[in-house]
Coordinates of C-alpha atoms and ligand atoms in Angstrom, one line a residue:
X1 CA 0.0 0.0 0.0
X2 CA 1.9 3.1 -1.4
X3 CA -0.6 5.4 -0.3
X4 CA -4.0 6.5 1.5
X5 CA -7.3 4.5 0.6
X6 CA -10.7 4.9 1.2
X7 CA -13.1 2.1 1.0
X8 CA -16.8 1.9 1.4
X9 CA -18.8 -0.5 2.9
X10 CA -22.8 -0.2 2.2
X11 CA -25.4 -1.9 5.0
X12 CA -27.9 -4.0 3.7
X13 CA -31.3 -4.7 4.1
X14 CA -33.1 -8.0 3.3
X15 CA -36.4 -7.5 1.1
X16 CA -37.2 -11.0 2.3
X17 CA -36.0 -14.7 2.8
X18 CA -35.0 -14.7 6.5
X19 CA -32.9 -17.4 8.1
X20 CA -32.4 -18.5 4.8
X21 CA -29.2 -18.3 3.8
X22 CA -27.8 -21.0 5.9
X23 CA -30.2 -23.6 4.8
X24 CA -29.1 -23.2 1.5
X25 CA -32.8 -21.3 0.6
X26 CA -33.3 -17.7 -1.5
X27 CA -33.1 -14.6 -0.5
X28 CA -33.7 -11.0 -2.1
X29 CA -31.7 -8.4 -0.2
X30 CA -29.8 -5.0 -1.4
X31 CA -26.8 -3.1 -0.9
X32 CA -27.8 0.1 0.7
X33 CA -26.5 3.9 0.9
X34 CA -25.4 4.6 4.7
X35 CA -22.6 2.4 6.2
X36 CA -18.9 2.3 7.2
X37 CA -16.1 4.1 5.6
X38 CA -12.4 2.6 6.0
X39 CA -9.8 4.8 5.8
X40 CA -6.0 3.1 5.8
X41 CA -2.6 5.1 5.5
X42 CA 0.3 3.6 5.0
X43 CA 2.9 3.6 8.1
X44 CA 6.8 3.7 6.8
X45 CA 8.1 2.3 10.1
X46 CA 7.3 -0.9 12.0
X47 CA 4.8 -4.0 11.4
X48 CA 1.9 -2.4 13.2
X49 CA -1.9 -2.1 12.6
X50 CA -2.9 0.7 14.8
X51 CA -6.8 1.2 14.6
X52 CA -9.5 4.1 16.0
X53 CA -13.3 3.7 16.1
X54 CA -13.8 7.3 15.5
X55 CA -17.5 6.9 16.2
X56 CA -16.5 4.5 19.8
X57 CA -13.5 7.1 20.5
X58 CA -11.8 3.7 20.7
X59 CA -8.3 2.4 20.0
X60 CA -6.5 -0.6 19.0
X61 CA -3.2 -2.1 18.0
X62 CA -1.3 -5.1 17.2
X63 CA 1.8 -5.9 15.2
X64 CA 1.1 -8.1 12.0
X65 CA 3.2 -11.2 12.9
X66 CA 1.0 -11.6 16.0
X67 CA -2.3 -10.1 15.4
X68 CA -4.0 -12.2 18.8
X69 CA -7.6 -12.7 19.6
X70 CA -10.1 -9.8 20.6
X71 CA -13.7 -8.5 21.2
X72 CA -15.9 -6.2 20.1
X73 CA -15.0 -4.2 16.9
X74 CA -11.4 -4.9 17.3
X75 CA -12.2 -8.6 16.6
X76 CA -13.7 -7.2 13.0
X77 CA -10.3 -5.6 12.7
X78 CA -8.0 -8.2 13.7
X79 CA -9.9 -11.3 11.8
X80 CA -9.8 -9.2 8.7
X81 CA -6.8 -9.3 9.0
X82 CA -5.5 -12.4 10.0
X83 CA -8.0 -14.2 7.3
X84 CA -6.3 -11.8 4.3
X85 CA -3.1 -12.9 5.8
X86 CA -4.3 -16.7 5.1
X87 CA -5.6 -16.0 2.2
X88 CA -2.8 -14.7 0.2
X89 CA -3.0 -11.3 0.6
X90 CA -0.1 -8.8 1.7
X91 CA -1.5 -6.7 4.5
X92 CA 1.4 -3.5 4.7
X93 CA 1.3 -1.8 7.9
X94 CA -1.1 1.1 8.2
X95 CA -3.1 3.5 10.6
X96 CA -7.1 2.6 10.0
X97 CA -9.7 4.7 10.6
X98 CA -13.4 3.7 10.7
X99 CA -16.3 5.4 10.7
X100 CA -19.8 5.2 9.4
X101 CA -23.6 6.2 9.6
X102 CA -24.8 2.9 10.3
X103 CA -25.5 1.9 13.7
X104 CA -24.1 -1.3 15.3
X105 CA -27.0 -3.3 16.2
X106 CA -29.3 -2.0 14.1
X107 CA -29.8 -5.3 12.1
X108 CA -28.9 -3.2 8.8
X109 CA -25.2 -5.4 8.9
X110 CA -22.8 -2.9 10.0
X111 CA -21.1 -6.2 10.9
X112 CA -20.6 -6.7 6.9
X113 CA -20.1 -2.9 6.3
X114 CA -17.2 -2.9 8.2
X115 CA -15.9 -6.4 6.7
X116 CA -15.9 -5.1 3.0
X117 CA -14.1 -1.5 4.0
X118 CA -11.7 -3.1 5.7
X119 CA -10.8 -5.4 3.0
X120 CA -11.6 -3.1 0.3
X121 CA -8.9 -0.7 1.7
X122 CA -6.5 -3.1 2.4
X123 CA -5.5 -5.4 -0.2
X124 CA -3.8 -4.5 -3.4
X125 CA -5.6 -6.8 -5.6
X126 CA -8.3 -4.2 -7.6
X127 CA -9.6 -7.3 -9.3
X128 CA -10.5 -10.0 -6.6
X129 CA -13.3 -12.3 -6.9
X130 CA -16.0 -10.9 -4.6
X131 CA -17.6 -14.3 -4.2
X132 CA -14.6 -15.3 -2.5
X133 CA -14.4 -12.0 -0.4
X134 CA -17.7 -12.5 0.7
X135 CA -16.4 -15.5 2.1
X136 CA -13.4 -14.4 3.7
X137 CA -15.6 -12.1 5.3
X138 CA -17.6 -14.7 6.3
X139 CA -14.9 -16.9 8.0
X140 CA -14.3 -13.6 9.9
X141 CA -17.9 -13.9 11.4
X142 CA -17.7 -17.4 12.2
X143 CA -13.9 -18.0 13.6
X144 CA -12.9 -14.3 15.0
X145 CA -16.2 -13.1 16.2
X146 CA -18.0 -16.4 16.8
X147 CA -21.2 -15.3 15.0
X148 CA -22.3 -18.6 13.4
X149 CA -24.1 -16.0 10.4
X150 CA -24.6 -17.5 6.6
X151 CA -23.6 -15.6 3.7
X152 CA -26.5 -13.2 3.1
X153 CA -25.1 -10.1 4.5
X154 CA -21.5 -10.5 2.9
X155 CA -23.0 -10.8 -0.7
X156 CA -25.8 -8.3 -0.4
X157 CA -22.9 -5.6 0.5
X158 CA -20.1 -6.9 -1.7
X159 CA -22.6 -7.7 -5.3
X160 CA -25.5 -5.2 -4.7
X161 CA -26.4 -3.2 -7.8
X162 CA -28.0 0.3 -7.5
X163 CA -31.8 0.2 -8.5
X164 CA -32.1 -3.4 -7.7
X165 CA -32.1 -6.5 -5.3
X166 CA -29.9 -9.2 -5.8
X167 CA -32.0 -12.7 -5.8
X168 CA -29.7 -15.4 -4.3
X169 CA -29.5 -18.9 -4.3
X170 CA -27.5 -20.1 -1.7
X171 CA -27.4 -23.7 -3.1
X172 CA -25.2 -22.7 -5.6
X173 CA -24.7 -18.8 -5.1
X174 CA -26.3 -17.9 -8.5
X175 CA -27.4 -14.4 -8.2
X176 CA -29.9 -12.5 -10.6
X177 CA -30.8 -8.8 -10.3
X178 CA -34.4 -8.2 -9.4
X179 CA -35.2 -4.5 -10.4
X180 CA -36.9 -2.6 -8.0
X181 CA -39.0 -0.4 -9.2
X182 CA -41.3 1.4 -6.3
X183 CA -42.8 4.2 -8.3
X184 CA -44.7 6.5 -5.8
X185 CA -43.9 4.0 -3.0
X186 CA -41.2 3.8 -0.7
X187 CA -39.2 1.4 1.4
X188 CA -38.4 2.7 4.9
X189 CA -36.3 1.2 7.7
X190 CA -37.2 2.0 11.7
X191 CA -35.4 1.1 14.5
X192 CA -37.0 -1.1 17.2
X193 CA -34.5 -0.1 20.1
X194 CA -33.2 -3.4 21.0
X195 CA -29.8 -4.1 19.7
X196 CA -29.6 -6.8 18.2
X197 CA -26.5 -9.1 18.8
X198 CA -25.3 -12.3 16.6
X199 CA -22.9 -13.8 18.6
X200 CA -25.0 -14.4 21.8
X201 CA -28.2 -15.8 21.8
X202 CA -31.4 -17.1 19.6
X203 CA -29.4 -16.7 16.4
X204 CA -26.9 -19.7 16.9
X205 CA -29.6 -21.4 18.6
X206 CA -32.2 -21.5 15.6
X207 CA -29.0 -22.9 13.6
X208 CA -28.3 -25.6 15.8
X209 CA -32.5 -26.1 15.6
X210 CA -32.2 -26.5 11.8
X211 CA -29.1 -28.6 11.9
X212 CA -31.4 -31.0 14.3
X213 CA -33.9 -30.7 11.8
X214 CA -31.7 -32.2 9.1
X215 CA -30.5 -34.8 11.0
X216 CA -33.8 -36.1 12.4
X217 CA -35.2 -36.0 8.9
X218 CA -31.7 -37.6 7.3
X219 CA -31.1 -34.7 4.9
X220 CA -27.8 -32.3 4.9
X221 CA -29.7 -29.2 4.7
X222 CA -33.3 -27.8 4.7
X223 CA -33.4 -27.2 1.1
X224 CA -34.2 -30.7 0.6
X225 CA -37.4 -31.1 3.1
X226 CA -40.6 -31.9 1.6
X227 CA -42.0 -31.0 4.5
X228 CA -42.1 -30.8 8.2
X229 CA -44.1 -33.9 9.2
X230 CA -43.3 -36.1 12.0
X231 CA -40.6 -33.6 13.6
X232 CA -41.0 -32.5 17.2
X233 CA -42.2 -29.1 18.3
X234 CA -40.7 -26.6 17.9
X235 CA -38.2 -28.3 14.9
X236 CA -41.6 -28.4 12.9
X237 CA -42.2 -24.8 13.0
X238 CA -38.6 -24.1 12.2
X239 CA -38.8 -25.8 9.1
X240 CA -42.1 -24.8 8.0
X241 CA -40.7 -20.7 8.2
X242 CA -37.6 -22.1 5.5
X243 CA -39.8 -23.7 3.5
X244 CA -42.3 -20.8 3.4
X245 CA -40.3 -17.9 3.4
X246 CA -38.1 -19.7 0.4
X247 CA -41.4 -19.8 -1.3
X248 CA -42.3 -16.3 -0.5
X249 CA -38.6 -15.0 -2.0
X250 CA -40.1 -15.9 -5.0
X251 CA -43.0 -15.1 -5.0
X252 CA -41.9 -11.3 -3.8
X253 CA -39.7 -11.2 -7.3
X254 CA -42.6 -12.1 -9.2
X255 CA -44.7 -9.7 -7.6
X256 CA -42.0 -7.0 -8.2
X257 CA -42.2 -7.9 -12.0
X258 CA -45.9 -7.4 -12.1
X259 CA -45.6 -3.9 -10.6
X260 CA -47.9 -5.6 -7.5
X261 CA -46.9 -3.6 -4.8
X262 CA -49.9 -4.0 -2.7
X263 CA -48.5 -8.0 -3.1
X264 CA -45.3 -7.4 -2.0
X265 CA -46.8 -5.3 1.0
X266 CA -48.6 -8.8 1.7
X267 CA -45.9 -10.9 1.2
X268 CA -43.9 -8.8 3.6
X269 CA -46.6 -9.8 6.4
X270 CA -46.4 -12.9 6.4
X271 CA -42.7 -13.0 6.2
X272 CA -42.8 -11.2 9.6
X273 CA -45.9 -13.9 10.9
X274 CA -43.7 -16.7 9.8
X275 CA -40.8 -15.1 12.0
X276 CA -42.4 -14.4 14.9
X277 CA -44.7 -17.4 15.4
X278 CA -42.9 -20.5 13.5
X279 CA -39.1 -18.8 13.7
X280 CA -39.7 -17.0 17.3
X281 CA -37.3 -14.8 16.2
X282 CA -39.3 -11.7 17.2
X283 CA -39.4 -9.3 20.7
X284 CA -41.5 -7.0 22.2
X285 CA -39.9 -4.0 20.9
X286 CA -39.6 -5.4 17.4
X287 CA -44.1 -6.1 17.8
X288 CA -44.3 -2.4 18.8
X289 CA -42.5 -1.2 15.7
X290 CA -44.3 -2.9 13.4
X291 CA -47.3 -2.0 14.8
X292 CA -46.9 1.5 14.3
X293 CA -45.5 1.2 10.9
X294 CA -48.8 -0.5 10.0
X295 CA -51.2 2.0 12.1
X296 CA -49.3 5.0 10.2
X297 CA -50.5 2.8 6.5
X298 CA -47.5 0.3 5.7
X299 CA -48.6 -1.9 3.1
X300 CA -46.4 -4.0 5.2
X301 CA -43.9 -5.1 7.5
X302 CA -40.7 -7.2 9.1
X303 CA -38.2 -7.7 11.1
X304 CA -35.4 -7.1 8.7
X305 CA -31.8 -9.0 9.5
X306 CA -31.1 -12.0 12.1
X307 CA -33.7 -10.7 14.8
X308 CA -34.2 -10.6 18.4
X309 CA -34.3 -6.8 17.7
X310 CA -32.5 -4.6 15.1
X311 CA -34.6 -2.7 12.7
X312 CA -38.1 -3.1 10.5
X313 CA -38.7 -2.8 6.9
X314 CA -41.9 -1.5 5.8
X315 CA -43.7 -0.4 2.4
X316 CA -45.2 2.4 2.2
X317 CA -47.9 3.4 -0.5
X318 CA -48.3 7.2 -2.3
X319 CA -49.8 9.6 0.8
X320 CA -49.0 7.2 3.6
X321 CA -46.4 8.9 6.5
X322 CA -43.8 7.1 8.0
X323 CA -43.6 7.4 11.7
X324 CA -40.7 9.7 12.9
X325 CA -37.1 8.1 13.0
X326 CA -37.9 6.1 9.9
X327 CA -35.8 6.3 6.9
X328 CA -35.8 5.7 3.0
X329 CA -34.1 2.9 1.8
X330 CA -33.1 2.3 -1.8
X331 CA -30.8 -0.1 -3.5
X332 CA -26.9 1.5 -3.3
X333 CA -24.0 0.2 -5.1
X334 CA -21.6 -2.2 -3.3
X335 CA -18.9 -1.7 -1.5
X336 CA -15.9 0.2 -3.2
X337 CA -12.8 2.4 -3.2
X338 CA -14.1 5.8 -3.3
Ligands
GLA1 C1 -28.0 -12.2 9.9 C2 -26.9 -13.1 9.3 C3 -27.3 -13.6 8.0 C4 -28.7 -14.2 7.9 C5 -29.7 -13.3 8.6 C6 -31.0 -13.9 8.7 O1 -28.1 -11.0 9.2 O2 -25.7 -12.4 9.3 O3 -26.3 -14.5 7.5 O4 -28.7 -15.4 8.4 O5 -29.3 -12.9 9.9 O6 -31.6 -14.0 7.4

């Protein structure tokens, strides 16, 4: 690295297919336009990383040949790292500076954000697969952060298009551009107040659920079930939200083609239903939001993200008000050197 970089990492937000992406299902989400900016500057001297969290007022450091374990958003930092390191790439000692309009917790992937900047400003490669990125950034997740999250995130930010969703298959990760085309309407996200965490909690529990689905019905992932008969409460229900909201991802891009907002609004619903009731991946503050999205004329709404807080999506038709706090979303380009 001969000299300054700035990279760009875009949040994301899931049109729908929830929970998906790990059971090798669909999903339709988009890069969006707030998120985390990376700056790195070259050091001449040493074989240090020094890092600040402008928006934390936070510090870290560590020298390249021993980058060590952390917490937090120093783990982000560190992982990145260390899994460029093992990849291949030549990480030069530099100064980093993050910051970003995207807050952590807020289920819109600041995680992912982050991920992309920071490889974006780091390696020298311009021409790197992002596929492959996506899962470096991944294996950051998993190993250095121990979030057990899938690959939705990572994509959405890395192979977004502006102006449209990005319909994945995670079977094979075969992605198509959905256009999305609103008109009058609008997309907003609102925060529910609860942060929403990966590495603790429900998340890693509703994978180990699905991985106990597979095994009591002698498949290797959910994609394959037929169905939910014969499994144990609450496995059933876990299965029957894949199944469904795979179904719905679809039917959401065909509704998109048709110009069928009022469908999409619809579709939307009962993506949330099937999280909150078959997925229990819902919590009070996240009910209460999408309440009064709804009550203010939201065609529909969900949970957006892993759950157990974070933010909701809703679609708004022409002459319907948002409640205050909400904001537009619209599909952004992916993350890149600015
Ligand atoms: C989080 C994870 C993703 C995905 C979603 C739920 O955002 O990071 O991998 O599993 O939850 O769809």
């Amino acid at each position: 690295m001969a000299e300054r970089v700035v990279a760009r990492g875009p949040g994301r937000v899931n049109l729908i297919g929830e929970h998906t992406d790990y059971n090798d299902g669909l999903a339709l989400p988009f890069a969006i336009e707030r998120g985390v900016t990376v700056t790195a500057e070259p050091l001449p001297h040493g074989d240090r990383i020094e890092a600040r969290a402008l928006d934390l007022g936070e510090e870290d450091a560590f020298a390249l040949g021993e980058i060590g374990a952390s917490e937090g958003w120093r783990a982000f930092v560190r992982g990145t790292v260390a899994e460029l390191q093992a990849a291949g790439h030549a990480v030069r000692p530099c100064r980093i500076t993050i910051e970003g309009d995207l807050p952590h917790g807020s289920g819109l992937s600041s995680s992912a954000a982050l991920e992309a900047a920071l490889c974006l400003a780091l390696i020298e490669d311009d021409d790197v697969d992002r596929v492959e990125l996506a899962k470096l950034c991944s294996r950051v997740e998993n190993d250095h952060v121990g979030a057990r999250t899938g690959l939705l995130d990572q994509l959405a930010v890395l192979c977004g298009a502006e102006g449209r969703a990005l319909r994945i298959d995670f079977r094979d990760l075969t992605m198509d551009a959905v256009p999305l085309e609103l008109g009058d309407w609008r997309l907003v996200t609102l925060g529910s107040g609860a942060s929403h965490e990966h590495a603790g909690g429900g998340y890693n529990e509703r994978r180990a659920e699905c991985a106990a689905a597979c095994e009591a019905l002698g498949i290797s992932s959910l994609r394959d079930a037929t169905g939910a008969g014969g499994l144990p409460d609450p496995l059933d229900r876990r299965v029957r939200h894949v199944l469904s909201e795979n179904a719905r991802v679809d039917a959401m891009a065909e509704a998109l083609a048709a110009g069928d907002l009022e469908r999409a609004g619809a579709l939307l619903d009962a993506s949330h239903a099937s999280l909150r009731d078959d997925y229990e991946a819902s919590v009070p503050e996240v009910e209460r939001t999408v309440a009064a999205l709804k009550d203010a004329g939201a065609a529909g709404a969900r949970m957006v993200g892993g759950g157990f807080g974070g933010s909701v999506l809703a679609l708004f038709p022409p002459g319907a008000t948002p409640p205050d706090g909400s904001v537009s979303v619209a599909p952004g380009p992916a993350a890149r050197r600015l």
